[in-house]
Amino acid sequence: MSETSPRAISGFRRWYALALLTGIFAANSIDRNVMAVVLEPVKAELQLSDAAMGTLVGAAHTVALALFVIPMGLLADRINRVWLVSGLVILWSALTSMGALANSYLSMLLMRAGVGAAEAGSPPASVALISDMFPAKQRPTALSTFYLAAAIGTGTIFLLGGYVAHHFGWRTVFIIAGVPGLLLGLLLLTTVRDPRPPVRPAARGFGGSGRDFRLLLANPALRWTCIGGTMASVGQVAVFAWLPSFLIRVHGYSLIDAGLATAAAAGLGKGLGTLFCGPLTRRAARDRREKLWRYPGAALILSVPLVWCMAGAGSAAMAATLTFVLAMALGSWAGPSAAILMAGVETSRRGLATSLYHLSTNLIGGFGALATGAISDWLGGGKAIAPALAITVSVNLLAAGGLFMACRRLSTMPEEEEQA
């Protein structure tokens, strides 16, 4: 399928590389979600509206990411991807720690935009690396393991961030959040190599980029996967950005308790959903790529009644329980969606394809937090955050439909050559 085939990699080395890339993606989630952890104290100190905080939590990061994700995807298809990922994680981790220096809305906005720009290249390059390292039948499990990092990182920052913010202030949270990425970036750089052979000199330029874009944009499986993943991202971003505020405003949680409850949901609940979605997706699909939508589609549909029940829960205990189950459902689509995407894209264009996918899911999906904040303001603010969340997450019905249509298109496309 590709002009250059990846080198064979031993089982241990591919799983070791996957572990490091998963850790780096966890650092990505830590740095991306740190603002949600300290949303209430930052809002109070800077005297901002819910819509303004929604911009800091989501749009500031995602707009910057959108500007850089396509060039980063082109780079991932042309240069050493291990070097690219290592350099970027070190950069965005340093910028995250610098968030502790912000003393105004504008300075915080610029810091978050810088993190988003640096994070643009890591997921596309990482997904392409993993897809080259693992054969097609193992790819749903490998990619679901990679996306497990989102739960690990989100759970970690919510578990520790609330405690640190309460006892040491919100600025300390930013400093600590940047440390893991710095260490993991150095470890990846010194212990892992890119399995892809060196790209021919003639292929290093960007002259063929226009043809790559045309071929990918004409790919119906890519288009539908982007639609499904984008809608799912809207709902997921909204939930984990506003969940602590929902628990504080509606059920009277303290900042620490809200952080612990969100950590349980985002870390354990979403983590369990992500951990099991790979093998369950493969089992439901019976190793037929046109059926890969079955399990993630069912989870996305289930998330809609769950969020409405959570929003209307009459007690804190019931709300926390439903939050946990909802997080499990929200953890069940990212890995399978990436597997659907990789099943329909040539090896030589995986970096660019993943960048187009992440452009859509992050640029539009990142506005889930802003949309929820705006709906909350429109409904009167305060406890109106509950129905605002439920309204936003209802887009998951469209997400399930997008994945279904993507897999229908896969049935008409040639199979890729199985990797050894």
CSV table of C-alpha atoms in Angstrom, one decimal:
chain,number,residue,atom,x,y,z
A,1,MET,CA,0.0,0.0,0.0
A,2,SER,CA,2.9,2.3,0.6
A,3,GLU,CA,6.0,3.3,-1.4
A,4,THR,CA,8.2,2.5,1.6
A,5,SER,CA,7.5,-0.4,4.0
A,6,PRO,CA,8.3,-0.1,7.7
A,7,ARG,CA,11.1,-2.2,9.1
A,8,ALA,CA,10.1,-5.2,11.1
A,9,ILE,CA,10.1,-4.6,14.8
A,10,SER,CA,10.3,-7.2,17.5
A,11,GLY,CA,7.3,-7.6,19.8
A,12,PHE,CA,9.0,-6.2,22.9
A,13,ARG,CA,10.3,-3.1,21.1
A,14,ARG,CA,7.0,-2.2,19.5
A,15,TRP,CA,5.2,-2.5,22.9
A,16,TYR,CA,7.9,-0.5,24.6
A,17,ALA,CA,7.6,2.2,22.0
A,18,LEU,CA,3.8,2.1,22.4
A,19,ALA,CA,4.2,2.5,26.2
A,20,LEU,CA,6.3,5.6,25.7
A,21,LEU,CA,4.0,7.1,23.1
A,22,THR,CA,1.1,6.4,25.4
A,23,GLY,CA,2.8,8.2,28.3
A,24,ILE,CA,3.5,11.2,26.0
A,25,PHE,CA,-0.1,11.3,25.0
A,26,ALA,CA,-1.0,11.2,28.7
A,27,ALA,CA,1.2,14.2,29.2
A,28,ASN,CA,-0.7,15.8,26.3
A,29,SER,CA,-4.0,15.2,28.2
A,30,ILE,CA,-2.5,16.5,31.5
A,31,ASP,CA,-1.4,19.8,29.8
A,32,ARG,CA,-4.6,20.2,27.8
A,33,ASN,CA,-6.9,19.6,30.8
A,34,VAL,CA,-5.0,21.5,33.5
A,35,MET,CA,-7.2,24.6,32.9
A,36,ALA,CA,-10.4,22.7,33.5
A,37,VAL,CA,-9.0,21.6,37.0
A,38,VAL,CA,-8.5,25.2,38.1
A,39,LEU,CA,-11.3,26.8,36.1
A,40,GLU,CA,-13.2,28.1,39.2
A,41,PRO,CA,-10.3,29.7,41.0
A,42,VAL,CA,-8.9,31.2,37.7
A,43,LYS,CA,-12.5,32.5,36.9
A,44,ALA,CA,-12.7,34.1,40.3
A,45,GLU,CA,-9.3,35.7,40.3
A,46,LEU,CA,-9.5,37.1,36.7
A,47,GLN,CA,-13.3,37.9,37.0
A,48,LEU,CA,-14.3,36.2,33.8
A,49,SER,CA,-17.6,34.9,32.3
A,50,ASP,CA,-18.4,31.3,31.6
A,51,ALA,CA,-18.0,31.9,27.9
A,52,ALA,CA,-14.6,33.4,28.4
A,53,MET,CA,-13.5,30.5,30.5
A,54,GLY,CA,-14.9,28.1,27.9
A,55,THR,CA,-12.5,29.9,25.4
A,56,LEU,CA,-9.5,29.3,27.7
A,57,VAL,CA,-10.5,25.7,28.4
A,58,GLY,CA,-11.1,24.8,24.7
A,59,ALA,CA,-11.0,27.3,21.9
A,60,ALA,CA,-7.6,28.9,22.7
A,61,HIS,CA,-5.9,25.5,22.5
A,62,THR,CA,-7.8,24.2,19.6
A,63,VAL,CA,-7.6,27.2,17.3
A,64,ALA,CA,-3.8,27.3,17.7
A,65,LEU,CA,-3.7,23.5,17.1
A,66,ALA,CA,-5.8,23.9,14.0
A,67,LEU,CA,-3.3,26.4,12.5
A,68,PHE,CA,-0.4,24.0,12.9
A,69,VAL,CA,-1.8,20.5,12.6
A,70,ILE,CA,-1.7,20.2,8.8
A,71,PRO,CA,2.0,21.3,8.4
A,72,MET,CA,2.8,19.0,11.3
A,73,GLY,CA,1.1,16.1,9.5
A,74,LEU,CA,3.1,16.8,6.4
A,75,LEU,CA,6.3,16.8,8.4
A,76,ALA,CA,5.3,13.5,10.0
A,77,ASP,CA,5.2,11.9,6.6
A,78,ARG,CA,8.6,13.3,5.6
A,79,ILE,CA,10.9,13.4,8.6
A,80,ASN,CA,11.9,11.3,11.6
A,81,ARG,CA,8.7,11.0,13.6
A,82,VAL,CA,10.5,10.1,16.9
A,83,TRP,CA,12.5,13.3,16.7
A,84,LEU,CA,9.4,15.3,15.9
A,85,VAL,CA,7.3,13.9,18.8
A,86,SER,CA,10.2,14.3,21.3
A,87,GLY,CA,10.9,17.9,20.4
A,88,LEU,CA,7.2,18.8,20.5
A,89,VAL,CA,6.5,17.2,23.9
A,90,ILE,CA,9.4,19.0,25.5
A,91,LEU,CA,8.2,22.3,24.0
A,92,TRP,CA,4.6,22.1,25.1
A,93,SER,CA,5.5,20.9,28.6
A,94,ALA,CA,7.7,23.9,29.1
A,95,LEU,CA,4.9,26.2,27.9
A,96,THR,CA,2.5,24.5,30.3
A,97,SER,CA,4.7,25.3,33.3
A,98,MET,CA,5.0,28.9,32.1
A,99,GLY,CA,1.2,29.2,32.6
A,100,ALA,CA,2.1,29.8,36.2
A,101,LEU,CA,3.4,33.2,35.2
A,102,ALA,CA,0.1,34.4,33.6
A,103,ASN,CA,-1.4,37.4,35.4
A,104,SER,CA,-4.2,38.4,32.9
A,105,TYR,CA,-6.7,36.9,30.6
A,106,LEU,CA,-4.6,37.8,27.6
A,107,SER,CA,-1.4,36.3,29.0
A,108,MET,CA,-3.2,33.1,29.9
A,109,LEU,CA,-4.8,33.0,26.4
A,110,LEU,CA,-1.4,33.2,24.8
A,111,MET,CA,0.1,30.5,27.0
A,112,ARG,CA,-2.8,28.1,26.2
A,113,ALA,CA,-2.5,28.9,22.5
A,114,GLY,CA,1.2,28.1,22.6
A,115,VAL,CA,0.5,24.7,24.2
A,116,GLY,CA,-2.1,24.0,21.5
A,117,ALA,CA,0.3,24.8,18.7
A,118,ALA,CA,3.0,22.6,20.1
A,119,GLU,CA,0.6,19.7,20.7
A,120,ALA,CA,-0.5,19.8,17.0
A,121,GLY,CA,2.1,17.4,15.7
A,122,SER,CA,2.4,14.7,18.4
A,123,PRO,CA,-0.8,12.7,17.9
A,124,PRO,CA,-0.6,12.4,14.1
A,125,ALA,CA,3.0,11.3,14.2
A,126,SER,CA,2.3,8.9,17.1
A,127,VAL,CA,-0.7,7.3,15.4
A,128,ALA,CA,1.3,6.9,12.2
A,129,LEU,CA,4.2,5.3,14.1
A,130,ILE,CA,1.9,2.9,16.0
A,131,SER,CA,0.1,1.9,12.8
A,132,ASP,CA,3.5,1.1,11.1
A,133,MET,CA,4.6,-0.9,14.1
A,134,PHE,CA,1.5,-3.1,14.5
A,135,PRO,CA,-0.3,-5.4,12.0
A,136,ALA,CA,-3.8,-4.5,11.0
A,137,LYS,CA,-5.5,-7.1,13.3
A,138,GLN,CA,-3.6,-5.8,16.3
A,139,ARG,CA,-4.2,-2.2,15.5
A,140,PRO,CA,-7.5,-1.6,17.2
A,141,THR,CA,-6.0,-2.9,20.5
A,142,ALA,CA,-2.7,-0.9,20.0
A,143,LEU,CA,-4.5,2.3,19.2
A,144,SER,CA,-7.0,1.9,22.0
A,145,THR,CA,-4.1,1.4,24.3
A,146,PHE,CA,-2.6,4.6,23.0
A,147,TYR,CA,-5.9,6.5,23.5
A,148,LEU,CA,-6.1,5.1,27.0
A,149,ALA,CA,-3.5,7.8,27.7
A,150,ALA,CA,-6.3,10.4,27.5
A,151,ALA,CA,-8.0,8.8,30.6
A,152,ILE,CA,-4.7,8.4,32.4
A,153,GLY,CA,-3.6,12.0,31.9
A,154,THR,CA,-7.1,13.4,32.5
A,155,GLY,CA,-7.5,11.3,35.7
A,156,THR,CA,-4.1,12.2,37.0
A,157,ILE,CA,-4.5,15.9,36.6
A,158,PHE,CA,-8.0,15.9,38.2
A,159,LEU,CA,-6.9,13.6,41.0
A,160,LEU,CA,-3.8,15.7,42.0
A,161,GLY,CA,-4.7,19.1,40.5
A,162,GLY,CA,-7.6,19.8,42.9
A,163,TYR,CA,-5.5,18.9,45.9
A,164,VAL,CA,-2.5,21.0,44.8
A,165,ALA,CA,-4.7,24.0,43.8
A,166,HIS,CA,-6.4,23.9,47.2
A,167,HIS,CA,-3.2,23.7,49.3
A,168,PHE,CA,-0.6,25.5,47.1
A,169,GLY,CA,-2.6,27.6,44.7
A,170,TRP,CA,-3.5,27.1,41.0
A,171,ARG,CA,-0.2,28.4,39.7
A,172,THR,CA,1.6,25.5,41.3
A,173,VAL,CA,-0.6,23.1,39.3
A,174,PHE,CA,0.7,24.5,36.0
A,175,ILE,CA,4.3,24.1,37.1
A,176,ILE,CA,3.9,20.4,38.1
A,177,ALA,CA,1.8,19.6,35.0
A,178,GLY,CA,4.7,20.3,32.7
A,179,VAL,CA,7.2,17.9,34.3
A,180,PRO,CA,6.2,14.5,33.0
A,181,GLY,CA,6.3,15.5,29.3
A,182,LEU,CA,9.9,16.9,29.7
A,183,LEU,CA,11.1,13.5,31.1
A,184,LEU,CA,9.2,11.3,28.6
A,185,GLY,CA,10.4,13.4,25.6
A,186,LEU,CA,14.0,12.8,26.5
A,187,LEU,CA,13.4,9.1,27.1
A,188,LEU,CA,11.7,8.6,23.7
A,189,LEU,CA,14.5,10.5,21.9
A,190,THR,CA,17.2,8.3,23.4
A,191,THR,CA,15.7,4.9,23.3
A,192,VAL,CA,13.3,4.5,20.3
A,193,ARG,CA,13.9,4.7,16.5
A,194,ASP,CA,11.4,5.3,13.7
A,195,PRO,CA,10.7,2.0,11.9
A,196,ARG,CA,10.1,3.8,8.6
A,197,PRO,CA,13.1,3.8,6.2
A,198,PRO,CA,14.6,7.2,5.4
A,199,VAL,CA,12.4,9.1,2.9
A,200,ARG,CA,14.0,9.5,-0.5
A,201,PRO,CA,15.4,13.0,-1.1
A,202,ALA,CA,12.9,13.7,-3.9
A,203,ALA,CA,10.1,12.9,-1.5
A,204,ARG,CA,11.2,15.3,1.3
A,205,GLY,CA,9.8,18.4,-0.3
A,206,PHE,CA,6.2,19.5,-0.2
A,207,GLY,CA,5.6,19.5,-3.9
A,208,GLY,CA,3.4,16.4,-3.7
A,209,SER,CA,1.2,17.8,-0.9
A,210,GLY,CA,-1.5,19.0,-3.2
A,211,ARG,CA,-2.0,15.6,-4.7
A,212,ASP,CA,-2.0,14.0,-1.2
A,213,PHE,CA,-4.7,16.5,-0.1
A,214,ARG,CA,-6.9,15.8,-3.1
A,215,LEU,CA,-6.6,12.0,-2.7
A,216,LEU,CA,-7.4,12.1,1.0
A,217,LEU,CA,-10.3,14.6,0.7
A,218,ALA,CA,-11.8,12.4,-2.0
A,219,ASN,CA,-11.7,9.5,0.4
A,220,PRO,CA,-15.3,9.0,1.7
A,221,ALA,CA,-14.1,6.8,4.7
A,222,LEU,CA,-11.9,9.7,5.8
A,223,ARG,CA,-14.7,12.2,5.5
A,224,TRP,CA,-17.2,10.2,7.5
A,225,THR,CA,-14.6,9.2,10.2
A,226,CYS,CA,-13.9,12.9,10.6
A,227,ILE,CA,-17.6,13.7,11.0
A,228,GLY,CA,-18.1,10.9,13.6
A,229,GLY,CA,-14.9,11.7,15.5
A,230,THR,CA,-15.6,15.5,15.5
A,231,MET,CA,-19.2,15.1,16.9
A,232,ALA,CA,-17.9,12.7,19.6
A,233,SER,CA,-15.1,15.1,20.5
A,234,VAL,CA,-17.6,18.0,20.9
A,235,GLY,CA,-19.5,16.0,23.6
A,236,GLN,CA,-16.4,14.6,25.3
A,237,VAL,CA,-14.6,18.0,25.6
A,238,ALA,CA,-17.8,19.5,27.0
A,239,VAL,CA,-18.1,16.8,29.7
A,240,PHE,CA,-14.6,16.9,31.0
A,241,ALA,CA,-14.2,20.6,30.8
A,242,TRP,CA,-17.4,21.4,32.8
A,243,LEU,CA,-17.8,18.3,35.0
A,244,PRO,CA,-16.1,19.8,38.1
A,245,SER,CA,-18.2,23.0,37.8
A,246,PHE,CA,-21.3,20.9,37.4
A,247,LEU,CA,-20.6,19.0,40.6
A,248,ILE,CA,-19.7,22.2,42.5
A,249,ARG,CA,-22.7,24.3,41.3
A,250,VAL,CA,-25.4,21.7,41.3
A,251,HIS,CA,-24.4,19.3,44.0
A,252,GLY,CA,-22.3,21.5,46.3
A,253,TYR,CA,-19.0,19.7,46.0
A,254,SER,CA,-15.8,21.4,47.2
A,255,LEU,CA,-13.0,22.0,44.7
A,256,ILE,CA,-11.1,19.0,46.1
A,257,ASP,CA,-14.1,16.6,46.0
A,258,ALA,CA,-15.1,17.7,42.5
A,259,GLY,CA,-11.5,17.0,41.4
A,260,LEU,CA,-11.6,13.6,43.0
A,261,ALA,CA,-14.9,12.7,41.5
A,262,THR,CA,-13.8,13.9,38.1
A,263,ALA,CA,-10.6,12.0,38.4
A,264,ALA,CA,-12.5,8.8,39.2
A,265,ALA,CA,-14.7,9.3,36.1
A,266,ALA,CA,-12.0,10.6,33.7
A,267,GLY,CA,-9.3,8.3,35.0
A,268,LEU,CA,-10.9,5.0,36.1
A,269,GLY,CA,-14.3,5.2,34.2
A,270,LYS,CA,-13.0,6.5,30.9
A,271,GLY,CA,-9.9,4.4,31.3
A,272,LEU,CA,-11.9,1.2,31.7
A,273,GLY,CA,-14.0,2.1,28.6
A,274,THR,CA,-10.8,2.8,26.6
A,275,LEU,CA,-9.0,-0.3,27.9
A,276,PHE,CA,-11.7,-2.7,26.9
A,277,CYS,CA,-12.9,-1.0,23.7
A,278,GLY,CA,-10.1,-2.4,21.6
A,279,PRO,CA,-10.8,-6.1,22.1
A,280,LEU,CA,-14.5,-5.5,22.3
A,281,THR,CA,-14.5,-3.6,19.0
A,282,ARG,CA,-12.5,-6.5,17.4
A,283,ARG,CA,-14.9,-9.1,18.8
A,284,ALA,CA,-18.0,-7.1,17.7
A,285,ALA,CA,-16.5,-6.6,14.3
A,286,ARG,CA,-15.3,-10.2,14.0
A,287,ASP,CA,-12.1,-8.8,12.4
A,288,ARG,CA,-14.2,-7.3,9.6
A,289,ARG,CA,-13.2,-3.7,9.1
A,290,GLU,CA,-16.6,-2.7,7.7
A,291,LYS,CA,-18.1,-3.7,11.1
A,292,LEU,CA,-15.6,-1.7,13.3
A,293,TRP,CA,-18.3,0.9,14.0
A,294,ARG,CA,-20.5,-1.5,16.0
A,295,TYR,CA,-19.1,-1.2,19.5
A,296,PRO,CA,-18.1,2.5,19.5
A,297,GLY,CA,-21.4,3.4,17.8
A,298,ALA,CA,-23.4,1.7,20.5
A,299,ALA,CA,-21.4,3.4,23.3
A,300,LEU,CA,-21.9,6.8,21.8
A,301,ILE,CA,-25.7,6.3,21.4
A,302,LEU,CA,-25.8,5.1,25.1
A,303,SER,CA,-24.0,8.3,26.3
A,304,VAL,CA,-27.0,10.5,25.3
A,305,PRO,CA,-29.6,9.1,27.8
A,306,LEU,CA,-26.8,8.8,30.4
A,307,VAL,CA,-25.9,12.5,30.3
A,308,TRP,CA,-29.6,13.5,30.5
A,309,CYS,CA,-30.0,11.3,33.5
A,310,MET,CA,-26.8,12.7,35.1
A,311,ALA,CA,-28.1,16.3,34.5
A,312,GLY,CA,-31.4,15.5,36.2
A,313,ALA,CA,-30.0,13.4,39.1
A,314,GLY,CA,-31.6,14.2,42.4
A,315,SER,CA,-28.6,13.5,44.6
A,316,ALA,CA,-24.9,13.9,44.6
A,317,ALA,CA,-24.3,10.1,44.9
A,318,MET,CA,-26.5,9.4,41.9
A,319,ALA,CA,-24.8,12.1,39.8
A,320,ALA,CA,-21.4,10.7,40.6
A,321,THR,CA,-22.5,7.2,39.7
A,322,LEU,CA,-23.9,8.3,36.4
A,323,THR,CA,-20.9,10.4,35.7
A,324,PHE,CA,-18.7,7.3,36.1
A,325,VAL,CA,-20.8,5.3,33.7
A,326,LEU,CA,-21.0,8.1,31.2
A,327,ALA,CA,-17.2,8.4,31.3
A,328,MET,CA,-16.9,4.7,30.4
A,329,ALA,CA,-19.1,5.3,27.3
A,330,LEU,CA,-17.1,8.3,26.3
A,331,GLY,CA,-13.9,6.2,26.5
A,332,SER,CA,-15.1,3.8,23.9
A,333,TRP,CA,-14.8,5.6,20.6
A,334,ALA,CA,-11.4,7.2,20.1
A,335,GLY,CA,-9.2,4.1,19.5
A,336,PRO,CA,-11.7,2.4,17.2
A,337,SER,CA,-12.2,5.6,15.3
A,338,ALA,CA,-8.5,5.8,14.7
A,339,ALA,CA,-8.5,2.2,13.6
A,340,ILE,CA,-11.3,2.9,11.1
A,341,LEU,CA,-9.2,5.8,9.8
A,342,MET,CA,-6.0,3.8,9.4
A,343,ALA,CA,-7.9,1.0,7.6
A,344,GLY,CA,-8.8,3.3,4.8
A,345,VAL,CA,-5.6,5.3,4.3
A,346,GLU,CA,-2.3,4.4,2.6
A,347,THR,CA,0.7,4.0,4.8
A,348,SER,CA,2.6,6.9,3.1
A,349,ARG,CA,-0.2,9.3,3.9
A,350,ARG,CA,-1.1,8.3,7.5
A,351,GLY,CA,0.5,11.3,9.1
A,352,LEU,CA,-1.4,13.8,6.9
A,353,ALA,CA,-4.7,11.8,7.2
A,354,THR,CA,-4.4,11.8,11.0
A,355,SER,CA,-3.7,15.5,11.0
A,356,LEU,CA,-6.8,16.2,8.9
A,357,TYR,CA,-8.7,14.0,11.4
A,358,HIS,CA,-7.3,15.9,14.4
A,359,LEU,CA,-7.8,19.2,12.7
A,360,SER,CA,-11.5,18.4,12.5
A,361,THR,CA,-11.9,16.8,15.9
A,362,ASN,CA,-9.9,19.5,17.7
A,363,LEU,CA,-10.9,22.7,15.8
A,364,ILE,CA,-14.7,21.9,16.0
A,365,GLY,CA,-14.6,19.5,18.9
A,366,GLY,CA,-12.7,21.9,21.1
A,367,PHE,CA,-15.7,24.3,20.8
A,368,GLY,CA,-17.7,21.9,22.9
A,369,ALA,CA,-16.6,23.7,26.1
A,370,LEU,CA,-17.4,27.1,24.6
A,371,ALA,CA,-20.8,25.9,23.3
A,372,THR,CA,-21.7,24.5,26.7
A,373,GLY,CA,-20.6,27.7,28.5
A,374,ALA,CA,-22.6,29.9,26.0
A,375,ILE,CA,-25.7,27.7,26.5
A,376,SER,CA,-25.3,27.9,30.2
A,377,ASP,CA,-25.0,31.7,30.0
A,378,TRP,CA,-28.1,31.8,27.8
A,379,LEU,CA,-30.1,29.7,30.3
A,380,GLY,CA,-29.1,31.9,33.2
A,381,GLY,CA,-25.8,30.5,34.4
A,382,GLY,CA,-25.2,28.7,37.7
A,383,LYS,CA,-27.0,25.4,37.8
A,384,ALA,CA,-28.0,25.8,34.2
A,385,ILE,CA,-24.7,24.1,33.4
A,386,ALA,CA,-26.5,20.8,33.8
A,387,PRO,CA,-29.0,21.0,30.9
A,388,ALA,CA,-26.3,22.8,28.9
A,389,LEU,CA,-24.1,19.8,29.2
A,390,ALA,CA,-26.9,17.4,28.2
A,391,ILE,CA,-27.8,19.5,25.1
A,392,THR,CA,-24.1,19.5,23.9
A,393,VAL,CA,-23.5,15.8,24.4
A,394,SER,CA,-26.6,14.9,22.4
A,395,VAL,CA,-24.5,15.4,19.3
A,396,ASN,CA,-23.1,11.8,20.0
A,397,LEU,CA,-26.1,10.5,18.0
A,398,LEU,CA,-24.6,12.1,14.9
A,399,ALA,CA,-21.2,10.8,15.9
A,400,ALA,CA,-22.4,7.2,15.8
A,401,GLY,CA,-24.0,7.8,12.4
A,402,GLY,CA,-20.7,9.1,11.1
A,403,LEU,CA,-18.7,6.0,12.1
A,404,PHE,CA,-21.4,3.8,10.6
A,405,MET,CA,-21.2,5.5,7.3
A,406,ALA,CA,-17.3,5.4,7.3
A,407,CYS,CA,-17.4,1.6,7.8
A,408,ARG,CA,-19.9,1.3,4.9
A,409,ARG,CA,-17.4,3.0,2.7
A,410,LEU,CA,-14.5,0.7,3.9
A,411,SER,CA,-16.4,-2.3,2.5
A,412,THR,CA,-15.8,-1.0,-1.1
A,413,MET,CA,-12.1,-0.3,-0.6
A,414,PRO,CA,-9.2,-2.7,-1.2
A,415,GLU,CA,-7.6,-4.4,1.8
A,416,GLU,CA,-4.1,-3.3,2.9
A,417,GLU,CA,-1.2,-5.7,2.8
A,418,GLU,CA,-0.9,-7.4,6.2
A,419,GLN,CA,2.3,-6.5,8.1
A,420,ALA,CA,4.5,-9.2,9.4
